[in-house]
Coordinates of C-alpha atoms and ligand atoms in Angstrom, one line a residue:
M64 CA 89.4 105.6 120.7
E65 CA 91.0 102.6 122.5
K66 CA 88.4 100.4 120.7
I67 CA 89.4 101.7 117.3
Q68 CA 91.8 99.7 115.2
P69 CA 94.1 101.2 112.5
S70 CA 93.1 100.3 108.9
G71 CA 94.3 96.7 108.2
T72 CA 95.1 97.4 104.5
L73 CA 97.0 100.6 105.4
S74 CA 99.1 98.7 108.0
V75 CA 100.2 96.2 105.3
N76 CA 100.8 99.1 102.9
A77 CA 103.1 100.7 105.6
K78 CA 105.1 97.5 105.8
V79 CA 105.6 97.5 102.0
L80 CA 106.8 101.1 102.1
Q81 CA 109.3 100.3 105.0
K82 CA 110.7 97.3 103.0
R83 CA 111.0 99.4 99.8
Q84 CA 112.8 102.1 101.7
K85 CA 115.4 99.5 102.6
G86 CA 115.8 98.8 98.9
E87 CA 113.9 95.5 98.8
T88 CA 111.6 94.5 95.9
V89 CA 108.1 94.0 97.2
Y90 CA 105.2 92.7 95.2
H91 CA 102.3 94.8 96.2
F92 CA 98.9 93.1 96.1
A93 CA 97.7 94.9 99.2
A94 CA 96.7 98.4 98.2
G95 CA 93.6 99.0 96.1
D96 CA 95.4 102.0 94.4
P97 CA 95.6 101.9 90.6
V98 CA 99.3 102.3 89.8
L99 CA 98.9 104.6 86.8
L100 CA 100.2 108.0 85.7
N101 CA 97.4 110.6 86.2
H102 CA 95.5 111.2 83.0
P103 CA 96.8 114.6 81.6
C104 CA 93.3 116.1 82.0
I105 CA 93.7 115.8 85.8
T106 CA 97.2 117.3 86.1
Q107 CA 96.5 120.1 83.5
S108 CA 93.4 121.2 85.4
A109 CA 95.2 121.2 88.8
L110 CA 98.3 123.0 87.3
K111 CA 96.2 125.7 85.7
Y112 CA 94.7 126.5 89.1
I113 CA 98.0 126.3 91.0
Q114 CA 99.7 128.7 88.5
K115 CA 97.0 131.2 89.2
G116 CA 98.5 131.5 92.6
E117 CA 95.3 131.7 94.5
S118 CA 95.2 129.8 97.8
H119 CA 92.2 130.9 99.8
Y120 CA 89.9 128.9 102.0
P121 CA 87.6 126.9 99.8
L122 CA 83.8 126.6 100.4
S123 CA 83.6 123.8 103.0
E124 CA 81.0 121.9 101.0
G125 CA 83.2 122.0 97.9
I126 CA 83.7 124.3 94.9
P127 CA 80.5 124.8 92.9
E128 CA 82.1 123.7 89.7
L129 CA 83.0 120.3 91.1
R130 CA 79.7 119.8 92.8
E131 CA 77.9 120.6 89.6
L132 CA 80.1 118.2 87.5
A133 CA 79.7 115.4 90.1
S134 CA 76.0 115.6 89.8
Q135 CA 76.1 115.6 86.0
W136 CA 78.6 112.6 86.0
L137 CA 76.3 110.6 88.3
N138 CA 73.1 111.4 86.4
A139 CA 74.8 110.3 83.2
T140 CA 76.6 107.1 84.4
C141 CA 74.5 106.0 87.4
K142 CA 71.0 107.1 86.3
T143 CA 70.6 109.3 89.4
N144 CA 68.5 112.4 89.5
T145 CA 70.7 114.7 91.5
S146 CA 71.9 118.3 91.5
K147 CA 74.7 120.3 92.9
N148 CA 72.7 121.0 96.0
H149 CA 72.9 117.4 97.0
V150 CA 76.7 117.0 96.7
T151 CA 79.3 117.5 99.4
I152 CA 83.0 117.2 98.4
T153 CA 84.9 115.2 101.0
P154 CA 88.6 114.2 101.4
G155 CA 88.0 110.7 99.9
G156 CA 85.0 108.4 100.0
K157 CA 86.1 107.1 103.4
F158 CA 85.4 110.5 105.0
A159 CA 82.0 110.6 103.1
I160 CA 81.0 107.4 104.8
Y161 CA 82.1 108.7 108.2
A162 CA 80.4 112.1 107.7
L163 CA 77.1 110.4 106.6
L164 CA 77.1 108.0 109.5
Y165 CA 78.0 110.7 112.0
T166 CA 75.2 112.8 110.6
L167 CA 72.6 110.0 110.7
L168 CA 73.3 108.1 113.9
E169 CA 72.2 108.6 117.5
P170 CA 74.6 107.0 120.1
D171 CA 74.6 103.2 119.9
D172 CA 72.4 103.0 116.8
E173 CA 73.3 99.9 114.8
V174 CA 74.7 100.0 111.3
L175 CA 73.9 96.8 109.3
F176 CA 76.4 95.6 106.7
A177 CA 77.4 92.3 105.0
S178 CA 80.7 90.4 105.5
P179 CA 83.0 90.2 103.8
Y180 CA 83.0 94.0 104.2
W181 CA 85.4 96.8 103.3
V182 CA 87.9 96.9 106.1
S183 CA 87.0 100.3 107.4
Y184 CA 83.2 99.7 107.9
P185 CA 83.4 98.4 111.5
D186 CA 85.7 101.1 112.9
V187 CA 84.3 104.0 110.9
T188 CA 80.8 103.0 112.3
K189 CA 82.3 103.0 115.8
I190 CA 84.0 106.4 115.4
A191 CA 80.6 107.8 114.2
G192 CA 79.1 106.6 117.5
G193 CA 77.3 103.5 116.1
K194 CA 77.5 99.7 116.6
P195 CA 78.3 97.4 113.7
K196 CA 75.6 94.7 113.0
I197 CA 77.2 92.2 110.7
V198 CA 75.5 89.7 108.5
S199 CA 77.6 86.9 107.0
T200 CA 77.3 86.0 103.3
T201 CA 78.8 83.0 101.6
A202 CA 80.8 82.2 98.5
E203 CA 78.1 79.8 97.4
S204 CA 75.6 82.6 97.0
H205 CA 78.2 84.9 95.4
W206 CA 78.7 86.8 98.6
K207 CA 75.3 88.5 98.1
L208 CA 73.3 90.2 100.8
S209 CA 69.6 89.3 100.5
P210 CA 66.4 91.0 101.6
E211 CA 65.9 88.0 104.0
H212 CA 69.3 88.7 105.6
I213 CA 68.2 92.3 106.3
L214 CA 64.8 91.5 107.6
K215 CA 66.1 88.8 109.9
A216 CA 69.0 90.9 111.4
V217 CA 67.3 94.2 112.1
T218 CA 66.4 95.2 115.7
K219 CA 64.8 98.3 117.1
K220 CA 68.3 99.9 117.3
T221 CA 69.2 99.3 113.6
K222 CA 69.2 102.6 111.8
V223 CA 71.3 102.4 108.7
L224 CA 72.1 99.8 106.0
L225 CA 75.6 100.3 104.7
F226 CA 75.5 98.7 101.3
N227 CA 78.5 98.1 99.0
N228 CA 77.9 97.6 95.3
A229 CA 80.2 96.9 93.4
C230 CA 81.8 95.1 96.4
N231 CA 85.3 95.3 97.8
P232 CA 86.8 92.6 98.5
T233 CA 84.6 90.2 96.5
G234 CA 83.8 92.0 93.3
T235 CA 80.2 91.1 93.7
L236 CA 77.8 93.0 91.5
Y237 CA 74.0 93.2 92.1
T238 CA 71.4 93.1 89.4
R239 CA 68.7 95.8 89.1
Q240 CA 66.2 93.4 90.6
E241 CA 68.5 92.5 93.5
V242 CA 69.2 96.2 94.3
K243 CA 65.5 97.0 94.2
A244 CA 64.7 94.0 96.5
I245 CA 67.3 95.3 99.0
L246 CA 66.0 98.8 98.9
D247 CA 62.4 97.5 99.4
A248 CA 63.6 95.4 102.4
A249 CA 65.4 98.4 103.9
K250 CA 62.2 100.4 103.6
E251 CA 60.1 97.7 105.2
A252 CA 62.7 97.6 108.1
G253 CA 62.7 101.4 108.4
L254 CA 66.4 101.7 107.5
F255 CA 68.2 104.5 106.0
V256 CA 70.6 103.3 103.2
V257 CA 74.2 104.6 102.7
S258 CA 75.3 103.1 99.4
D259 CA 79.0 102.9 98.8
E260 CA 79.5 102.9 95.0
V261 CA 83.1 103.9 94.6
Y262 CA 83.8 101.1 92.0
S263 CA 80.8 102.1 89.8
G264 CA 83.1 102.7 86.8
L265 CA 85.2 99.5 87.2
V266 CA 82.6 96.9 86.1
H267 CA 84.0 94.2 83.9
A268 CA 80.9 92.1 83.2
G269 CA 77.2 93.1 83.7
E270 CA 75.6 96.4 84.5
F271 CA 76.3 98.7 87.5
V272 CA 73.0 99.6 89.2
S273 CA 73.1 102.6 91.6
C274 CA 70.8 102.8 94.7
G275 CA 70.3 106.3 93.5
S276 CA 68.5 105.2 90.4
F277 CA 65.2 104.3 92.2
P278 CA 63.1 107.5 92.5
E279 CA 60.7 105.8 94.9
H280 CA 63.6 105.3 97.4
E281 CA 65.3 108.7 96.9
S282 CA 64.3 110.1 100.4
R283 CA 66.0 107.2 102.3
V284 CA 69.2 106.8 100.2
S285 CA 72.6 108.5 100.3
L286 CA 75.5 107.7 98.0
V287 CA 79.2 107.6 98.5
Q288 CA 81.5 108.2 95.6
S289 CA 85.1 108.8 95.0
C290 CA 87.8 109.8 92.4
S291 CA 90.3 107.3 93.9
K292 CA 89.3 104.2 91.9
N293 CA 87.2 105.3 89.0
F294 CA 89.8 108.0 88.0
A295 CA 92.9 106.5 89.6
M296 CA 93.3 109.6 91.9
A297 CA 93.7 108.0 95.3
G298 CA 96.4 110.4 96.5
W299 CA 94.4 113.5 95.6
R300 CA 91.8 112.5 98.2
I301 CA 88.5 113.6 96.6
G302 CA 85.2 111.8 97.5
F303 CA 81.5 112.7 97.4
A304 CA 78.5 112.4 99.6
I305 CA 75.2 112.6 97.7
A306 CA 72.3 113.2 100.0
S307 CA 69.0 115.1 100.5
E308 CA 69.3 118.8 100.9
E309 CA 68.6 118.5 104.6
I310 CA 71.4 116.0 105.2
T311 CA 73.7 118.0 102.9
K312 CA 73.1 121.0 105.2
R313 CA 74.2 119.0 108.2
L314 CA 77.2 117.6 106.3
K315 CA 78.2 121.2 105.4
A316 CA 78.1 122.1 109.1
L317 CA 80.3 119.1 109.9
M318 CA 82.8 120.1 107.2
T319 CA 83.0 123.7 108.4
Q320 CA 83.9 122.5 111.9
T321 CA 86.3 119.7 110.9
T322 CA 88.3 119.9 107.6
S323 CA 87.1 123.3 106.4
G324 CA 86.8 121.6 103.0
C325 CA 89.1 119.8 100.6
A326 CA 92.3 121.4 99.2
T327 CA 91.3 123.6 96.3
A328 CA 94.0 122.3 94.0
T329 CA 92.8 118.8 94.3
Q330 CA 89.3 119.8 93.7
W331 CA 90.4 121.4 90.4
A332 CA 92.2 118.2 89.6
A333 CA 88.9 116.4 90.1
V334 CA 87.2 119.0 87.8
G335 CA 89.7 117.9 85.1
A336 CA 88.7 114.3 85.6
L337 CA 84.9 114.9 85.6
E338 CA 85.0 117.2 82.6
H339 CA 86.3 114.3 80.6
Y340 CA 84.9 111.4 82.8
E341 CA 84.4 109.0 79.9
E342 CA 87.9 109.4 78.6
V343 CA 89.6 109.3 82.1
N344 CA 87.5 106.4 83.4
G345 CA 88.0 104.6 80.1
Y346 CA 91.8 104.9 80.5
V347 CA 91.7 103.5 84.0
K348 CA 89.2 100.8 83.3
Q349 CA 91.1 99.5 80.3
A350 CA 94.3 99.3 82.3
M351 CA 92.6 97.5 85.2
Q352 CA 90.9 95.0 82.9
K353 CA 94.3 94.1 81.4
R354 CA 95.7 93.7 84.9
R355 CA 92.7 91.6 85.8
D356 CA 93.4 89.3 82.9
C357 CA 97.1 89.1 83.7
F358 CA 96.3 88.3 87.3
Y359 CA 93.8 85.5 86.6
D360 CA 95.7 84.0 83.6
T361 CA 98.8 83.8 85.7
F362 CA 97.0 82.5 88.8
D363 CA 95.2 79.8 86.7
K364 CA 98.6 78.6 85.4
L365 CA 100.4 78.7 88.8
F366 CA 97.7 77.6 91.2
T367 CA 94.2 76.8 90.0
K368 CA 91.4 78.2 87.8
L369 CA 89.4 81.0 89.6
E370 CA 86.1 82.5 88.8
R371 CA 86.6 86.1 87.5
P372 CA 84.9 88.8 89.6
Q373 CA 82.4 91.0 87.8
S374 CA 83.8 94.3 89.1
G375 CA 86.6 96.0 91.0
I376 CA 90.3 95.4 91.3
Y377 CA 90.4 92.5 93.7
A378 CA 90.5 88.7 93.9
F379 CA 89.2 87.1 97.1
V380 CA 90.8 83.8 97.3
P381 CA 90.5 80.8 99.7
L382 CA 93.6 79.8 101.6
T383 CA 93.1 76.2 100.7
L384 CA 94.5 76.9 97.2
F385 CA 98.0 77.4 98.7
G386 CA 98.7 73.8 99.8
K387 CA 100.4 73.3 103.2
K388 CA 101.3 77.0 103.5
G389 CA 97.6 77.7 103.5
E390 CA 96.9 75.5 106.5
T391 CA 96.9 78.4 108.9
T392 CA 95.1 81.6 109.7
S393 CA 94.8 84.3 107.1
I394 CA 96.9 86.7 109.3
A395 CA 99.7 84.2 109.8
F396 CA 99.7 83.4 106.0
C397 CA 100.0 87.0 105.0
E398 CA 102.7 87.8 107.6
R399 CA 104.8 84.9 106.3
A400 CA 104.2 85.8 102.6
I401 CA 105.5 89.3 103.1
D402 CA 108.3 88.3 105.5
E403 CA 109.6 85.3 103.5
A404 CA 108.6 86.1 99.9
N405 CA 108.1 89.9 99.8
V406 CA 104.5 89.4 98.6
A407 CA 102.0 91.7 100.2
I408 CA 98.4 90.4 100.5
V409 CA 95.6 91.2 102.9
P410 CA 94.2 88.7 105.4
G411 CA 90.5 87.8 104.9
L412 CA 89.9 88.3 108.6
Y413 CA 90.4 92.0 108.1
F414 CA 87.3 91.8 105.9
G415 CA 85.4 89.7 108.4
S416 CA 86.0 86.4 106.6
E417 CA 88.7 84.0 107.9
G418 CA 90.0 81.4 105.5
F419 CA 90.5 83.9 102.6
V420 CA 93.0 86.4 101.5
R421 CA 92.6 89.4 99.2
F422 CA 94.8 90.3 96.3
A423 CA 94.6 93.7 94.6
F424 CA 95.5 93.6 90.9
S425 CA 96.1 97.3 90.6
D426 CA 99.9 97.2 90.2
T427 CA 101.6 96.8 86.8
E428 CA 101.3 93.6 84.8
E429 CA 105.0 92.9 85.2
S430 CA 104.7 93.2 89.0
I431 CA 101.6 91.0 89.1
A432 CA 103.2 88.2 87.1
Q433 CA 106.5 88.3 89.0
G434 CA 104.7 88.6 92.4
L435 CA 102.5 85.5 91.7
L436 CA 105.6 83.6 90.6
A437 CA 107.4 84.5 93.8
L438 CA 104.3 83.4 95.8
A439 CA 104.0 80.1 93.9
K440 CA 107.7 79.3 94.5
W441 CA 107.4 80.2 98.2
A442 CA 104.1 78.2 98.6
S443 CA 105.7 75.1 97.0
H444 CA 108.5 74.8 99.6
Ligands
PLP219 N1 84.7 102.2 99.9 C1 85.3 101.1 99.5 C2 84.5 99.9 99.2 C3 86.7 101.1 99.2 O1 87.3 100.0 98.8 C4 87.4 102.3 99.5 C5 88.9 102.3 99.3 O2 89.5 101.3 99.2 C6 86.7 103.5 99.9 C7 85.3 103.4 100.1 C8 87.4 104.8 100.2 O3 88.2 105.2 99.2 P1 88.8 106.7 99.2 O4 88.7 107.2 100.6 O5 90.1 106.6 98.7 O6 87.8 107.5 98.3

């Protein structure tokens, strides 16, 4: 455990909360957590369950109603061909990644993923007993991982490709042809694929293509999903691992010996979201698109014109756009921004890419506009 670092984004989040407790106004661009009231379908479903007054141990793999609804949701929106027997309910997508890697890896097996990566990939890989094998991608190629990257990087020890589409922090979205080429390369290299698709419902331009929509690759692909982003339910902690029946059996054993399953009330909250997934995701997506427009329109005016990401709730921005203040490391820049301007941003280094910072545009439009103004004032001094 000495080698395990705490989550970078959650550390910045903790600093924001400390400052807010002292009564300071902090502009929060650090947490990818849609600041929205829960859609009523979610709260009503949870309340109905709570009012029944039952509070027994849940089935460790998840309540059957939610597993069934999750498979229907993914078959409808991601063109998967799955059923309840392939679904495990986990406390968030993060635990689903951990549980899948723990289930798949032998000690010191390598897990291949692209940088910039989601902050937790290296440490979750290590906790699961594996070794991160990181391939760098570039802004010029839209931060895309290619089949060549995979084939060049694999060694005898590489076991899993941890693929992220739509991508946090870059918003990169892969076409059907690109996803197929990646899956073909993974097959050629003998890799199992864990595909993290937690932003599947927050695509602003283009089509989301799931790794689970290729029947010829079904046996080597597992999916990670979550209610946190698509349904703005981060605090309810509900995620999903979609895998073969054999892996699902192993996940169930792991759940019985670790968490004993997710809280039943939060699973019923997720049932409410999935029973009305179009409406609930539509509500979140519309709000996030307005915030995206607010973020980019304001940023264009105060700094420079940026290319809009195709998906997600983040902007991955080069430090060079911030003049003299940007002539430093991403960690030093973000520390000064929160200490001196009360603007919380995440250093690119936490995502494996120095020279960049990540903004989340999931807070209210008012907070986004005021926060960028505070940053511009600070950067110009
Ligand atoms: N995967 C990616 C790419 C993420 O950005 C996140 C959260 O930020 C997660 C997984 C995990 O989310 P949760 O555990 O809230 O479902």
